[in-house]
């Protein structure tokens, strides 16, 4: 429908560029700026696991979309790491910047309005909430939220129309594996033991795959 098409246009992330994509063969290739970037977004990515989004996916998207925080959209005062566009449910500030869309087999340049944040952390927090912030998104990204396999989550992001780049899923997976970001998922899925004291003694519950702890 026209309404659905309009929503897809608004919600599709179109800031992906080939210049943003940087792949390393091993962790020794990570420079100081890249280490700083990962350190800056890690806590927010881990917290985002509570919203059902894998930390590895969040981190890989931030790297890819922002070029390790170097894009104009990612720099202060914009602080938008994920290229999330302005939409009806956004009540914050916006910024209009030139970006690339993949249309009919070609990249074209357009001016688009994007969300503006006070910090990178705010951008990471909003990214995690983005996928379930409206009923339409809950349905559209239902195969992404709570997915525990980063490969499937990456492909489902592309299938859901998050990005127009046809190679988007593969790029996310390559970044996750090159920088071992899947280790962040393992930490967020660590088993949590809850001890309960009752009149009959001490008991414990094992909560597995309890993200965000």
PDB file of N, CA and C in Angstrom, residues 21 23 64 151 154-155 158 165-177:
ATOM      1  N   UNK A  21      32.964   0.937   4.894  1.00  0.00           N
ATOM      2  CA  UNK A  21      33.252  -0.472   5.160  1.00  0.00           C
ATOM      3  C   UNK A  21      34.741  -0.709   5.265  1.00  0.00           C
ATOM      4  N   UNK A  23      37.371  -3.723   6.696  1.00  0.00           N
ATOM      5  CA  UNK A  23      37.495  -5.092   7.200  1.00  0.00           C
ATOM      6  C   UNK A  23      38.941  -5.369   7.597  1.00  0.00           C
ATOM      7  N   UNK A  64      29.862   0.070  10.522  1.00  0.00           N
ATOM      8  CA  UNK A  64      29.554   0.170   9.094  1.00  0.00           C
ATOM      9  C   UNK A  64      28.883   1.492   8.736  1.00  0.00           C
ATOM     10  N   UNK A 151      24.379 -14.197  12.340  1.00  0.00           N
ATOM     11  CA  UNK A 151      24.296 -14.360  10.888  1.00  0.00           C
ATOM     12  C   UNK A 151      22.852 -14.223  10.413  1.00  0.00           C
ATOM     13  N   UNK A 154      21.621 -10.571  10.929  1.00  0.00           N
ATOM     14  CA  UNK A 154      22.133  -9.674   9.890  1.00  0.00           C
ATOM     15  C   UNK A 154      21.333  -9.811   8.601  1.00  0.00           C
ATOM     16  N   UNK A 155      21.041 -11.047   8.214  1.00  0.00           N
ATOM     17  CA  UNK A 155      20.282 -11.266   6.989  1.00  0.00           C
ATOM     18  C   UNK A 155      18.852 -10.773   7.123  1.00  0.00           C
ATOM     19  N   UNK A 158      18.564  -7.064   6.630  1.00  0.00           N
ATOM     20  CA  UNK A 158      18.527  -6.719   5.203  1.00  0.00           C
ATOM     21  C   UNK A 158      17.167  -7.059   4.616  1.00  0.00           C
ATOM     22  N   UNK A 165      21.694  -1.163   0.757  1.00  0.00           N
ATOM     23  CA  UNK A 165      22.885  -1.812   0.227  1.00  0.00           C
ATOM     24  C   UNK A 165      22.633  -3.319   0.097  1.00  0.00           C
ATOM     25  N   UNK A 166      22.728  -3.876  -1.112  1.00  0.00           N
ATOM     26  CA  UNK A 166      22.462  -5.307  -1.294  1.00  0.00           C
ATOM     27  C   UNK A 166      23.460  -6.215  -0.580  1.00  0.00           C
ATOM     28  N   UNK A 167      24.625  -5.673  -0.222  1.00  0.00           N
ATOM     29  CA  UNK A 167      25.651  -6.470   0.455  1.00  0.00           C
ATOM     30  C   UNK A 167      25.667  -6.231   1.967  1.00  0.00           C
ATOM     31  N   UNK A 168      24.619  -5.603   2.472  1.00  0.00           N
ATOM     32  CA  UNK A 168      24.592  -5.157   3.867  1.00  0.00           C
ATOM     33  C   UNK A 168      24.813  -6.299   4.855  1.00  0.00           C
ATOM     34  N   UNK A 169      24.076  -7.384   4.701  1.00  0.00           N
ATOM     35  CA  UNK A 169      24.179  -8.498   5.648  1.00  0.00           C
ATOM     36  C   UNK A 169      25.589  -9.075   5.663  1.00  0.00           C
ATOM     37  N   UNK A 170      26.156  -9.288   4.494  1.00  0.00           N
ATOM     38  CA  UNK A 170      27.500  -9.844   4.407  1.00  0.00           C
ATOM     39  C   UNK A 170      28.543  -8.944   5.051  1.00  0.00           C
ATOM     40  N   UNK A 171      28.386  -7.653   4.905  1.00  0.00           N
ATOM     41  CA  UNK A 171      29.326  -6.715   5.515  1.00  0.00           C
ATOM     42  C   UNK A 171      29.248  -6.760   7.033  1.00  0.00           C
ATOM     43  N   UNK A 172      28.035  -6.839   7.570  1.00  0.00           N
ATOM     44  CA  UNK A 172      27.876  -6.936   9.019  1.00  0.00           C
ATOM     45  C   UNK A 172      28.537  -8.207   9.548  1.00  0.00           C
ATOM     46  N   UNK A 173      28.279  -9.314   8.883  1.00  0.00           N
ATOM     47  CA  UNK A 173      28.835 -10.599   9.318  1.00  0.00           C
ATOM     48  C   UNK A 173      30.361 -10.567   9.259  1.00  0.00           C
ATOM     49  N   UNK A 174      30.920  -9.989   8.208  1.00  0.00           N
ATOM     50  CA  UNK A 174      32.378  -9.907   8.076  1.00  0.00           C
ATOM     51  C   UNK A 174      32.994  -9.078   9.207  1.00  0.00           C
ATOM     52  N   UNK A 175      32.351  -7.981   9.565  1.00  0.00           N
ATOM     53  CA  UNK A 175      32.848  -7.143  10.647  1.00  0.00           C
ATOM     54  C   UNK A 175      32.778  -7.876  11.982  1.00  0.00           C
ATOM     55  N   UNK A 176      31.669  -8.552  12.221  1.00  0.00           N
ATOM     56  CA  UNK A 176      31.496  -9.297  13.470  1.00  0.00           C
ATOM     57  C   UNK A 176      32.581 -10.359  13.622  1.00  0.00           C
ATOM     58  N   UNK A 177      32.872 -11.048  12.546  1.00  0.00           N
ATOM     59  CA  UNK A 177      33.843 -12.130  12.611  1.00  0.00           C
ATOM     60  C   UNK A 177      35.282 -11.603  12.609  1.00  0.00           C
TER      61      UNK A 177
END
